[in-house]
Amino acid sequence: MVVSESTEQASNCSAGDSNQNNQMVMMINNNDDEEEQLYTSIEEQDERRYQHQHKEWNPDAITYVRAAIAMSPFMSYLCYKMQLVAIPYLALQMLSIPLALKLRDHSGCIRWPSAFVFVALLGGIKTSSVLMKFGNDNVAVKGMFYAFTAFWECSNAVHIFGGRDSMDRFGIINYQRAFFAALCPAQIKFTAQVFPRDRWVRALLHIGGYLATFAALRLVLRYVAETIEMYAVLEAEANVICISCLVHIWNFPPLLYQMFMTGYRVKVIYPFGSIYLSTSSREFWSKWSRPGSSLIRHMFYYPLGGKGRAFLSIPLMFLLNASSHYSVSEALVGDKSELGWNVVFGALGLAATIEVYCDSFFEGINTDDGTRSTNKWWTRVRFVLASASLRFAAYTLLHKCLNSSLHSLLGLQ
């Protein structure tokens, strides 16, 4: 009797252990299945998360009308000056980002030539128009028009070069958004939240403050401009101060566009930031001509190897960038000024190359929190290097590329 009870208990124990083992095996299998499902579907989850973030709003007819009103002052002036030539120019501009959306998943061998042809066509139409239609206008008017159209062209063309990565980063996921983005004079990003009015007001005060500073400098420097021009160092510093304020005038068309888009899920990226106190070449190029800098990186820097081959990609990028500016001075002053542009971008490219290599050499890891840090003495040297190259480039640009001076920059001639 006792033996049978013991046998029965042992049997029950073994059955319980077996059931427990089976449950553990099932739990392990379920965990493995869940983990496998997690890792196999992570890309799909990211895609759904991205689609959920950006698919909630698309431009409607009213939004397009608001965008057209924001662009109407410049579009009217463009049509007035370019006349019939404005038709193919505007058609190419409006088809640029839809073309980028069409080609976003193609290889660079298809996207790069397509984007290059697009840039060459727009640049050729614009340069010929400036040479023919702006003959009686002064350099300031030509420069304003040329630069504004260049920012518009670069903002659109960069998406053809960038492909899907660029389109996704800016939230351009369909043709509604593509045509809407092509209508903006700067790069725009579709966001998950509406753009608040107070941020637009802060941008207005920021940009207006710089332009008011330039107006005040003009009143002051007009009395001492001749004395300053006697010393190259002083003139270079005055040039940088004036240019760093004056360039914000090209932020006004995007600012007007953002005003009409306030309350919508659209963020305009202004072409220029606060460049005067840039502490490095990298910081300067992140704030100077953002559409142009982005285009040049996608056009030359990344295809040539990027940071991995900085010894090749950076010098060639700046050299090719210099050649792309020959037509600028030809349209503005009637002289390509090849040597001047090569010197300007050669100095800036040399400073950028030295900075990239020295940053990687002197950069270390903070053992306390694991963050990366740079030696303080190199930070100071980097600031001096960037500041000196910028002032040398500004002085050369004004005298050798634009055949101008501080008097002309201030509008005193």
C-alpha positions as a Markdown table, in Angstrom:
| # | Residue | x | y | z |
|---|---|---|---|---|
| 1 | Met | 0.0 | 0.0 | 0.0 |
| 2 | Val | 2.8 | 2.3 | 0.9 |
| 3 | Val | 4.7 | 1.3 | -2.2 |
| 4 | Ser | 1.8 | 2.1 | -4.5 |
| 5 | Glu | 1.2 | 5.5 | -2.9 |
| 6 | Ser | 4.9 | 6.3 | -3.3 |
| 7 | Thr | 4.8 | 5.2 | -6.9 |
| 8 | Glu | 1.7 | 7.3 | -7.5 |
| 9 | Gln | 3.4 | 10.3 | -5.9 |
| 10 | Ala | 6.5 | 9.8 | -7.9 |
| 11 | Ser | 4.4 | 9.5 | -11.0 |
| 12 | Asn | 2.6 | 12.7 | -10.2 |
| 13 | Cys | 5.9 | 14.5 | -9.5 |
| 14 | Ser | 7.4 | 13.3 | -12.8 |
| 15 | Ala | 4.2 | 14.3 | -14.6 |
| 16 | Gly | 4.3 | 17.7 | -12.9 |
| 17 | Asp | 8.0 | 18.2 | -13.7 |
| 18 | Ser | 7.2 | 17.1 | -17.3 |
| 19 | Asn | 4.4 | 19.7 | -17.5 |
| 20 | Gln | 6.6 | 22.3 | -16.0 |
| 21 | Asn | 9.4 | 21.6 | -18.4 |
| 22 | Asn | 6.9 | 21.7 | -21.3 |
| 23 | Gln | 5.6 | 25.0 | -20.1 |
| 24 | Met | 9.2 | 26.3 | -19.9 |
| 25 | Val | 10.0 | 25.1 | -23.3 |
| 26 | Met | 6.8 | 26.7 | -24.7 |
| 27 | Met | 7.7 | 30.0 | -22.9 |
| 28 | Ile | 11.2 | 29.9 | -24.4 |
| 29 | Asn | 9.9 | 29.2 | -27.8 |
| 30 | Asn | 7.3 | 32.0 | -27.5 |
| 31 | Asn | 10.1 | 34.3 | -26.3 |
| 32 | Asp | 12.2 | 33.3 | -29.3 |
| 33 | Asp | 9.3 | 33.8 | -31.6 |
| 34 | Glu | 8.6 | 37.2 | -30.2 |
| 35 | Glu | 12.2 | 38.2 | -30.4 |
| 36 | Glu | 12.5 | 37.0 | -33.9 |
| 37 | Gln | 9.3 | 38.8 | -34.8 |
| 38 | Leu | 10.7 | 41.9 | -33.2 |
| 39 | Tyr | 13.9 | 41.9 | -35.1 |
| 40 | Thr | 12.3 | 40.9 | -38.4 |
| 41 | Ser | 9.7 | 43.6 | -38.3 |
| 42 | Ile | 11.7 | 46.5 | -36.9 |
| 43 | Glu | 12.1 | 48.1 | -40.3 |
| 44 | Glu | 8.4 | 47.8 | -40.9 |
| 45 | Gln | 7.7 | 49.3 | -37.5 |
| 46 | Asp | 10.0 | 52.2 | -38.3 |
| 47 | Glu | 8.3 | 52.7 | -41.6 |
| 48 | Arg | 4.8 | 52.7 | -40.0 |
| 49 | Arg | 6.0 | 55.1 | -37.3 |
| 50 | Tyr | 7.4 | 57.4 | -40.0 |
| 51 | Gln | 4.2 | 57.2 | -42.1 |
| 52 | His | 2.1 | 57.8 | -39.1 |
| 53 | Gln | 4.1 | 60.9 | -38.2 |
| 54 | His | 4.0 | 62.4 | -41.7 |
| 55 | Lys | 0.8 | 61.2 | -43.4 |
| 56 | Glu | -1.5 | 63.2 | -41.1 |
| 57 | Trp | -1.4 | 66.3 | -43.2 |
| 58 | Asn | -1.0 | 67.1 | -46.9 |
| 59 | Pro | -1.2 | 70.5 | -48.6 |
| 60 | Asp | -4.7 | 71.3 | -49.9 |
| 61 | Ala | -5.9 | 74.0 | -52.4 |
| 62 | Ile | -6.0 | 76.7 | -49.7 |
| 63 | Thr | -2.4 | 75.9 | -48.7 |
| 64 | Tyr | -1.2 | 76.2 | -52.3 |
| 65 | Val | -3.0 | 79.5 | -52.6 |
| 66 | Arg | -1.2 | 80.8 | -49.5 |
| 67 | Ala | 2.1 | 79.6 | -50.8 |
| 68 | Ala | 1.5 | 81.3 | -54.2 |
| 69 | Ile | 0.6 | 84.6 | -52.4 |
| 70 | Ala | 3.8 | 84.4 | -50.4 |
| 71 | Met | 5.8 | 83.9 | -53.6 |
| 72 | Ser | 3.9 | 86.4 | -55.7 |
| 73 | Pro | 6.2 | 89.4 | -55.2 |
| 74 | Phe | 9.3 | 87.6 | -56.4 |
| 75 | Met | 7.5 | 85.6 | -59.1 |
| 76 | Ser | 6.0 | 88.9 | -60.5 |
| 77 | Tyr | 9.5 | 90.5 | -60.6 |
| 78 | Leu | 11.0 | 87.3 | -62.1 |
| 79 | Cys | 8.4 | 87.2 | -64.9 |
| 80 | Tyr | 8.8 | 91.0 | -65.5 |
| 81 | Lys | 12.5 | 90.8 | -65.9 |
| 82 | Met | 12.9 | 87.4 | -67.6 |
| 83 | Gln | 9.7 | 87.7 | -69.8 |
| 84 | Leu | 9.1 | 84.6 | -71.9 |
| 85 | Val | 12.2 | 82.9 | -70.6 |
| 86 | Ala | 10.5 | 82.7 | -67.2 |
| 87 | Ile | 8.1 | 80.1 | -68.6 |
| 88 | Pro | 10.7 | 77.2 | -69.0 |
| 89 | Tyr | 12.5 | 78.4 | -65.9 |
| 90 | Leu | 9.4 | 78.2 | -63.7 |
| 91 | Ala | 8.3 | 74.9 | -65.3 |
| 92 | Leu | 11.7 | 73.3 | -64.5 |
| 93 | Gln | 11.6 | 74.6 | -60.9 |
| 94 | Met | 8.1 | 73.2 | -60.3 |
| 95 | Leu | 9.0 | 69.8 | -61.8 |
| 96 | Ser | 12.3 | 69.5 | -59.8 |
| 97 | Ile | 11.1 | 67.8 | -56.6 |
| 98 | Pro | 8.4 | 65.7 | -58.3 |
| 99 | Leu | 11.3 | 64.4 | -60.4 |
| 100 | Ala | 13.3 | 63.7 | -57.3 |
| 101 | Leu | 10.3 | 61.8 | -55.9 |
| 102 | Lys | 10.2 | 59.7 | -59.1 |
| 103 | Leu | 13.9 | 58.9 | -59.0 |
| 104 | Arg | 14.3 | 58.6 | -55.2 |
| 105 | Asp | 14.9 | 54.8 | -55.3 |
| 106 | His | 17.1 | 54.8 | -58.4 |
| 107 | Ser | 20.9 | 54.5 | -58.1 |
| 108 | Gly | 23.2 | 57.4 | -58.0 |
| 109 | Cys | 24.3 | 56.6 | -61.6 |
| 110 | Ile | 20.8 | 57.8 | -62.7 |
| 111 | Arg | 20.0 | 60.5 | -60.1 |
| 112 | Trp | 23.4 | 62.3 | -60.4 |
| 113 | Pro | 23.3 | 62.9 | -64.2 |
| 114 | Ser | 19.7 | 63.9 | -64.0 |
| 115 | Ala | 20.3 | 66.4 | -61.2 |
| 116 | Phe | 23.4 | 67.8 | -63.0 |
| 117 | Val | 21.5 | 68.4 | -66.2 |
| 118 | Phe | 18.7 | 70.0 | -64.2 |
| 119 | Val | 21.1 | 72.4 | -62.4 |
| 120 | Ala | 22.9 | 73.2 | -65.7 |
| 121 | Leu | 19.7 | 74.0 | -67.5 |
| 122 | Leu | 18.4 | 76.3 | -64.7 |
| 123 | Gly | 21.8 | 78.0 | -64.3 |
| 124 | Gly | 22.1 | 78.5 | -68.0 |
| 125 | Ile | 18.7 | 80.1 | -68.3 |
| 126 | Lys | 19.2 | 82.3 | -65.3 |
| 127 | Thr | 22.7 | 83.5 | -66.3 |
| 128 | Ser | 21.7 | 84.3 | -69.9 |
| 129 | Ser | 18.7 | 86.2 | -68.6 |
| 130 | Val | 20.8 | 88.3 | -66.2 |
| 131 | Leu | 23.3 | 89.1 | -68.9 |
| 132 | Met | 20.6 | 90.1 | -71.4 |
| 133 | Lys | 17.8 | 91.6 | -69.2 |
| 134 | Phe | 19.7 | 93.2 | -66.3 |
| 135 | Gly | 22.2 | 95.2 | -68.4 |
| 136 | Asn | 21.2 | 98.5 | -67.0 |
| 137 | Asp | 20.8 | 97.4 | -63.4 |
| 138 | Asn | 23.5 | 97.9 | -60.8 |
| 139 | Val | 25.5 | 95.0 | -59.2 |
| 140 | Ala | 23.3 | 95.0 | -56.1 |
| 141 | Val | 20.1 | 94.3 | -58.0 |
| 142 | Lys | 21.8 | 91.7 | -60.1 |
| 143 | Gly | 23.3 | 90.0 | -57.0 |
| 144 | Met | 20.0 | 90.0 | -55.1 |
| 145 | Phe | 18.2 | 88.3 | -58.0 |
| 146 | Tyr | 21.0 | 85.9 | -58.8 |
| 147 | Ala | 21.5 | 84.8 | -55.2 |
| 148 | Phe | 17.8 | 84.3 | -54.6 |
| 149 | Thr | 17.2 | 82.2 | -57.7 |
| 150 | Ala | 20.3 | 80.2 | -56.8 |
| 151 | Phe | 19.0 | 79.3 | -53.4 |
| 152 | Trp | 15.7 | 78.3 | -54.9 |
| 153 | Glu | 17.5 | 76.1 | -57.5 |
| 154 | Cys | 19.7 | 74.5 | -54.9 |
| 155 | Ser | 16.9 | 73.8 | -52.5 |
| 156 | Asn | 15.0 | 71.8 | -55.2 |
| 157 | Ala | 18.0 | 70.1 | -56.9 |
| 158 | Val | 19.5 | 68.7 | -53.7 |
| 159 | His | 16.6 | 66.3 | -53.4 |
| 160 | Ile | 17.4 | 64.8 | -56.8 |
| 161 | Phe | 21.0 | 64.2 | -55.7 |
| 162 | Gly | 20.0 | 63.0 | -52.2 |
| 163 | Gly | 17.4 | 60.4 | -53.2 |
| 164 | Arg | 15.2 | 58.7 | -50.7 |
| 165 | Asp | 17.3 | 59.7 | -47.7 |
| 166 | Ser | 16.9 | 63.4 | -48.5 |
| 167 | Met | 13.2 | 63.1 | -49.3 |
| 168 | Asp | 12.4 | 61.1 | -46.1 |
| 169 | Arg | 14.4 | 63.5 | -43.9 |
| 170 | Phe | 12.3 | 66.4 | -45.1 |
| 171 | Gly | 9.0 | 64.5 | -45.1 |
| 172 | Ile | 8.4 | 64.6 | -48.8 |
| 173 | Ile | 6.5 | 61.4 | -49.3 |
| 174 | Asn | 4.0 | 62.1 | -52.1 |
| 175 | Tyr | 3.5 | 64.4 | -55.1 |
| 176 | Gln | 1.2 | 66.8 | -53.2 |
| 177 | Arg | 4.1 | 67.6 | -50.9 |
| 178 | Ala | 6.6 | 67.5 | -53.7 |
| 179 | Phe | 4.9 | 70.3 | -55.8 |
| 180 | Phe | 4.3 | 72.3 | -52.6 |
| 181 | Ala | 8.0 | 72.0 | -51.6 |
| 182 | Ala | 9.1 | 73.1 | -55.1 |
| 183 | Leu | 7.1 | 76.3 | -54.7 |
| 184 | Cys | 9.1 | 77.4 | -51.6 |
| 185 | Pro | 12.2 | 79.7 | -52.1 |
| 186 | Ala | 14.1 | 77.6 | -49.5 |
| 187 | Gln | 14.2 | 74.1 | -48.1 |
| 188 | Ile | 11.2 | 73.1 | -46.2 |
| 189 | Lys | 10.5 | 70.3 | -43.8 |
| 190 | Phe | 7.2 | 68.7 | -43.1 |
| 191 | Thr | 6.9 | 68.2 | -39.4 |
| 192 | Ala | 4.6 | 66.4 | -37.0 |
| 193 | Gln | 3.7 | 69.6 | -35.1 |
| 194 | Val | 2.4 | 72.9 | -36.4 |
| 195 | Phe | 4.8 | 75.7 | -36.6 |
| 196 | Pro | 4.1 | 78.2 | -33.8 |
| 197 | Arg | 3.6 | 81.9 | -34.4 |
| 198 | Asp | 6.0 | 82.9 | -31.6 |
| 199 | Arg | 8.9 | 81.2 | -33.3 |
| 200 | Trp | 8.2 | 83.2 | -36.5 |
| 201 | Val | 8.2 | 86.4 | -34.5 |
| 202 | Arg | 11.5 | 85.5 | -33.0 |
| 203 | Ala | 12.9 | 84.8 | -36.5 |
| 204 | Leu | 11.6 | 88.2 | -37.7 |
| 205 | Leu | 13.3 | 90.0 | -34.8 |
| 206 | His | 16.5 | 88.1 | -35.4 |
| 207 | Ile | 16.6 | 88.8 | -39.1 |
| 208 | Gly | 15.4 | 92.4 | -38.7 |
| 209 | Gly | 18.0 | 93.0 | -36.0 |
| 210 | Tyr | 20.8 | 92.0 | -38.3 |
| 211 | Leu | 19.5 | 94.3 | -41.1 |
| 212 | Ala | 19.1 | 97.1 | -38.7 |
| 213 | Thr | 22.7 | 96.6 | -37.6 |
| 214 | Phe | 23.9 | 96.8 | -41.2 |
| 215 | Ala | 21.9 | 100.1 | -41.6 |
| 216 | Ala | 23.6 | 101.5 | -38.5 |
| 217 | Leu | 27.0 | 100.3 | -39.6 |
| 218 | Arg | 26.5 | 102.0 | -43.0 |
| 219 | Leu | 25.8 | 105.3 | -41.3 |
| 220 | Val | 29.0 | 105.0 | -39.2 |
| 221 | Leu | 31.4 | 103.5 | -41.7 |
| 222 | Arg | 30.6 | 106.0 | -44.4 |
| 223 | Tyr | 32.7 | 108.5 | -42.5 |
| 224 | Val | 35.7 | 106.2 | -42.0 |
| 225 | Ala | 35.5 | 103.9 | -45.0 |
| 226 | Glu | 38.4 | 105.6 | -46.8 |
| 227 | Thr | 40.6 | 105.3 | -43.7 |
| 228 | Ile | 39.7 | 101.6 | -43.2 |
| 229 | Glu | 40.4 | 100.8 | -46.8 |
| 230 | Met | 44.0 | 101.9 | -46.3 |
| 231 | Tyr | 44.6 | 98.8 | -44.1 |
| 232 | Ala | 43.7 | 95.4 | -45.5 |
| 233 | Val | 43.2 | 93.8 | -42.1 |
| 234 | Leu | 40.7 | 96.4 | -41.1 |
| 235 | Glu | 38.9 | 96.3 | -44.4 |
| 236 | Ala | 38.7 | 92.5 | -44.2 |
| 237 | Glu | 37.1 | 92.7 | -40.8 |
| 238 | Ala | 34.7 | 95.4 | -41.9 |
| 239 | Asn | 33.8 | 93.3 | -44.9 |
| 240 | Val | 33.0 | 90.2 | -42.7 |
| 241 | Ile | 30.9 | 92.2 | -40.3 |
| 242 | Cys | 28.9 | 93.9 | -43.1 |
| 243 | Ile | 28.4 | 90.6 | -45.1 |
| 244 | Ser | 27.4 | 88.7 | -42.0 |
| 245 | Cys | 24.6 | 91.2 | -41.5 |
| 246 | Leu | 23.7 | 91.9 | -45.1 |
| 247 | Val | 23.2 | 88.2 | -46.1 |
| 248 | His | 20.1 | 88.0 | -43.9 |
| 249 | Ile | 18.3 | 90.0 | -46.5 |
| 250 | Trp | 18.0 | 86.7 | -48.4 |
| 251 | Asn | 16.2 | 85.2 | -45.4 |
| 252 | Phe | 13.2 | 87.6 | -45.9 |
| 253 | Pro | 11.5 | 85.7 | -48.8 |
| 254 | Pro | 11.6 | 82.4 | -46.8 |
| 255 | Leu | 10.5 | 84.4 | -43.7 |
| 256 | Leu | 7.5 | 85.7 | -45.7 |
| 257 | Tyr | 6.7 | 82.2 | -46.9 |
| 258 | Gln | 6.9 | 80.9 | -43.3 |
| 259 | Met | 4.5 | 83.7 | -42.2 |
| 260 | Phe | 1.8 | 82.3 | -44.5 |
| 261 | Met | 2.6 | 78.7 | -43.3 |
| 262 | Thr | 2.3 | 79.6 | -39.6 |
| 263 | Gly | -0.1 | 77.2 | -38.1 |
| 264 | Tyr | 0.7 | 74.4 | -40.6 |
| 265 | Arg | 3.1 | 71.5 | -40.3 |
| 266 | Val | 5.7 | 73.1 | -42.4 |
| 267 | Lys | 9.1 | 74.4 | -41.2 |
| 268 | Val | 11.2 | 76.7 | -43.5 |
| 269 | Ile | 14.9 | 76.4 | -43.3 |
| 270 | Tyr | 16.5 | 79.8 | -43.7 |
| 271 | Pro | 19.5 | 80.1 | -46.0 |
| 272 | Phe | 21.7 | 82.0 | -43.6 |
| 273 | Gly | 22.4 | 81.8 | -39.9 |
| 274 | Ser | 24.6 | 83.9 | -37.5 |
| 275 | Ile | 28.0 | 83.4 | -39.2 |
| 276 | Tyr | 30.2 | 86.1 | -37.7 |
| 277 | Leu | 31.1 | 84.3 | -34.5 |
| 278 | Ser | 31.5 | 80.9 | -36.1 |
| 279 | Thr | 34.1 | 79.0 | -34.1 |
| 280 | Ser | 35.1 | 76.6 | -36.9 |
| 281 | Ser | 34.9 | 76.0 | -40.6 |
| 282 | Arg | 32.3 | 73.3 | -40.0 |
| 283 | Glu | 30.1 | 75.7 | -38.0 |
| 284 | Phe | 30.5 | 78.4 | -40.7 |
| 285 | Trp | 29.4 | 76.1 | -43.5 |
| 286 | Ser | 26.4 | 74.9 | -41.5 |
| 287 | Lys | 25.2 | 78.5 | -41.4 |
| 288 | Trp | 26.3 | 79.9 | -44.7 |
| 289 | Ser | 24.2 | 79.4 | -47.8 |
| 290 | Arg | 22.5 | 76.2 | -46.5 |
| 291 | Pro | 20.9 | 75.3 | -49.8 |
| 292 | Gly | 24.1 | 75.7 | -51.7 |
| 293 | Ser | 26.2 | 73.9 | -49.1 |
| 294 | Ser | 23.8 | 71.0 | -49.0 |
| 295 | Leu | 23.8 | 70.8 | -52.8 |
| 296 | Ile | 27.6 | 70.8 | -53.1 |
| 297 | Arg | 27.9 | 68.1 | -50.5 |
| 298 | His | 25.5 | 65.8 | -52.3 |
| 299 | Met | 26.9 | 66.7 | -55.7 |
| 300 | Phe | 30.6 | 66.2 | -55.0 |
| 301 | Tyr | 31.6 | 65.5 | -51.4 |
| 302 | Tyr | 29.6 | 62.3 | -50.8 |
| 303 | Pro | 30.3 | 60.8 | -54.2 |
| 304 | Leu | 34.0 | 61.4 | -53.8 |
| 305 | Gly | 34.2 | 59.5 | -50.5 |
| 306 | Gly | 33.1 | 62.0 | -47.9 |
| 307 | Lys | 35.0 | 62.1 | -44.6 |
| 308 | Gly | 36.6 | 58.7 | -45.3 |
| 309 | Arg | 38.6 | 60.3 | -48.1 |
| 310 | Ala | 38.8 | 63.9 | -46.9 |
| 311 | Phe | 42.2 | 64.4 | -48.6 |
| 312 | Leu | 40.4 | 64.0 | -51.9 |
| 313 | Ser | 36.8 | 64.9 | -51.4 |
| 314 | Ile | 37.2 | 68.3 | -49.6 |
| 315 | Pro | 39.8 | 69.9 | -52.0 |
| 316 | Leu | 38.0 | 68.7 | -55.1 |
| 317 | Met | 34.6 | 69.8 | -53.7 |
| 318 | Phe | 36.0 | 73.3 | -53.1 |
| 319 | Leu | 37.7 | 73.4 | -56.4 |
| 320 | Leu | 34.5 | 72.4 | -58.3 |
| 321 | Asn | 32.6 | 74.8 | -56.1 |
| 322 | Ala | 34.9 | 77.6 | -57.2 |
| 323 | Ser | 34.4 | 76.8 | -60.9 |
| 324 | Ser | 30.6 | 76.9 | -60.4 |
| 325 | His | 31.0 | 80.6 | -59.4 |
| 326 | Tyr | 32.7 | 81.8 | -62.5 |
| 327 | Ser | 29.3 | 82.5 | -64.1 |
| 328 | Val | 28.3 | 84.5 | -61.0 |
| 329 | Ser | 31.0 | 87.2 | -61.5 |
| 330 | Glu | 30.5 | 87.1 | -65.3 |
| 331 | Ala | 26.8 | 87.9 | -64.8 |
| 332 | Leu | 27.4 | 90.5 | -62.2 |
| 333 | Val | 30.5 | 92.4 | -63.4 |
| 334 | Gly | 31.3 | 90.9 | -66.8 |
| 335 | Asp | 34.4 | 89.0 | -65.7 |
| 336 | Lys | 34.7 | 85.3 | -64.8 |
| 337 | Ser | 37.5 | 86.1 | -62.3 |
| 338 | Glu | 38.7 | 82.4 | -62.3 |
| 339 | Leu | 41.9 | 83.2 | -60.3 |
| 340 | Gly | 40.0 | 85.1 | -57.6 |
| 341 | Trp | 37.4 | 82.4 | -57.1 |
| 342 | Asn | 40.1 | 79.7 | -57.0 |
| 343 | Val | 42.0 | 81.7 | -54.3 |
| 344 | Val | 38.8 | 82.2 | -52.3 |
| 345 | Phe | 37.7 | 78.6 | -52.3 |
| 346 | Gly | 41.3 | 77.3 | -52.1 |
| 347 | Ala | 41.8 | 79.2 | -48.8 |
| 348 | Leu | 38.4 | 78.0 | -47.4 |
| 349 | Gly | 39.1 | 74.4 | -48.6 |
| 350 | Leu | 42.5 | 74.3 | -47.0 |
| 351 | Ala | 41.1 | 75.5 | -43.7 |
| 352 | Ala | 38.3 | 72.9 | -43.8 |
| 353 | Thr | 40.7 | 70.1 | -44.7 |
| 354 | Ile | 43.1 | 70.9 | -41.9 |
| 355 | Glu | 40.2 | 71.1 | -39.5 |
| 356 | Val | 38.8 | 67.7 | -40.4 |
| 357 | Tyr | 42.1 | 65.9 | -40.0 |
| 358 | Cys | 43.1 | 67.7 | -36.8 |
| 359 | Asp | 39.6 | 67.2 | -35.2 |
| 360 | Ser | 40.0 | 63.5 | -35.7 |
| 361 | Phe | 43.6 | 63.5 | -34.4 |
| 362 | Phe | 43.0 | 65.7 | -31.3 |
| 363 | Glu | 39.5 | 64.5 | -30.4 |
| 364 | Gly | 39.3 | 62.2 | -27.4 |
| 365 | Ile | 36.7 | 60.4 | -25.3 |
| 366 | Asn | 35.9 | 61.7 | -21.8 |
| 367 | Thr | 36.4 | 58.8 | -19.4 |
| 368 | Asp | 33.8 | 60.2 | -17.0 |
| 369 | Asp | 30.7 | 60.3 | -19.2 |
| 370 | Gly | 31.9 | 58.8 | -22.4 |
| 371 | Thr | 31.4 | 61.9 | -24.5 |
| 372 | Arg | 33.8 | 63.1 | -27.1 |
| 373 | Ser | 35.9 | 66.2 | -26.4 |
| 374 | Thr | 38.5 | 68.2 | -28.1 |
| 375 | Asn | 41.7 | 69.7 | -26.7 |
| 376 | Lys | 41.1 | 73.3 | -25.6 |
| 377 | Trp | 44.3 | 74.6 | -27.3 |
| 378 | Trp | 43.2 | 73.1 | -30.6 |
| 379 | Thr | 39.8 | 74.6 | -30.2 |
| 380 | Arg | 41.4 | 78.0 | -30.0 |
| 381 | Val | 43.7 | 77.3 | -33.0 |
| 382 | Arg | 40.7 | 76.1 | -35.0 |
| 383 | Phe | 38.9 | 79.3 | -34.2 |
| 384 | Val | 41.8 | 81.4 | -35.4 |
| 385 | Leu | 42.2 | 79.3 | -38.5 |
| 386 | Ala | 38.6 | 79.6 | -39.5 |
| 387 | Ser | 38.5 | 83.3 | -38.7 |
| 388 | Ala | 41.6 | 84.1 | -40.7 |
| 389 | Ser | 40.5 | 82.1 | -43.7 |
| 390 | Leu | 37.1 | 83.7 | -43.7 |
| 391 | Arg | 38.5 | 87.2 | -43.6 |
| 392 | Phe | 41.0 | 86.5 | -46.3 |
| 393 | Ala | 38.3 | 85.0 | -48.5 |
| 394 | Ala | 35.9 | 88.0 | -47.9 |
| 395 | Tyr | 38.6 | 90.5 | -48.8 |
| 396 | Thr | 39.6 | 88.5 | -52.0 |
| 397 | Leu | 36.0 | 88.0 | -52.9 |
| 398 | Leu | 35.2 | 91.7 | -52.8 |
| 399 | His | 38.4 | 92.9 | -54.6 |
| 400 | Lys | 39.3 | 90.1 | -57.0 |
| 401 | Cys | 36.0 | 88.4 | -57.8 |
| 402 | Leu | 33.5 | 91.3 | -57.8 |
| 403 | Asn | 36.0 | 94.1 | -58.6 |
| 404 | Ser | 34.5 | 96.1 | -55.7 |
| 405 | Ser | 35.4 | 97.6 | -52.4 |
| 406 | Leu | 34.0 | 98.5 | -49.0 |
| 407 | His | 32.5 | 101.7 | -50.5 |
| 408 | Ser | 30.5 | 99.6 | -52.9 |
| 409 | Leu | 29.4 | 97.1 | -50.3 |
| 410 | Leu | 28.0 | 99.9 | -48.2 |
| 411 | Gly | 26.3 | 101.5 | -51.2 |
| 412 | Leu | 28.4 | 104.7 | -51.1 |
| 413 | Gln | 29.4 | 104.7 | -54.7 |
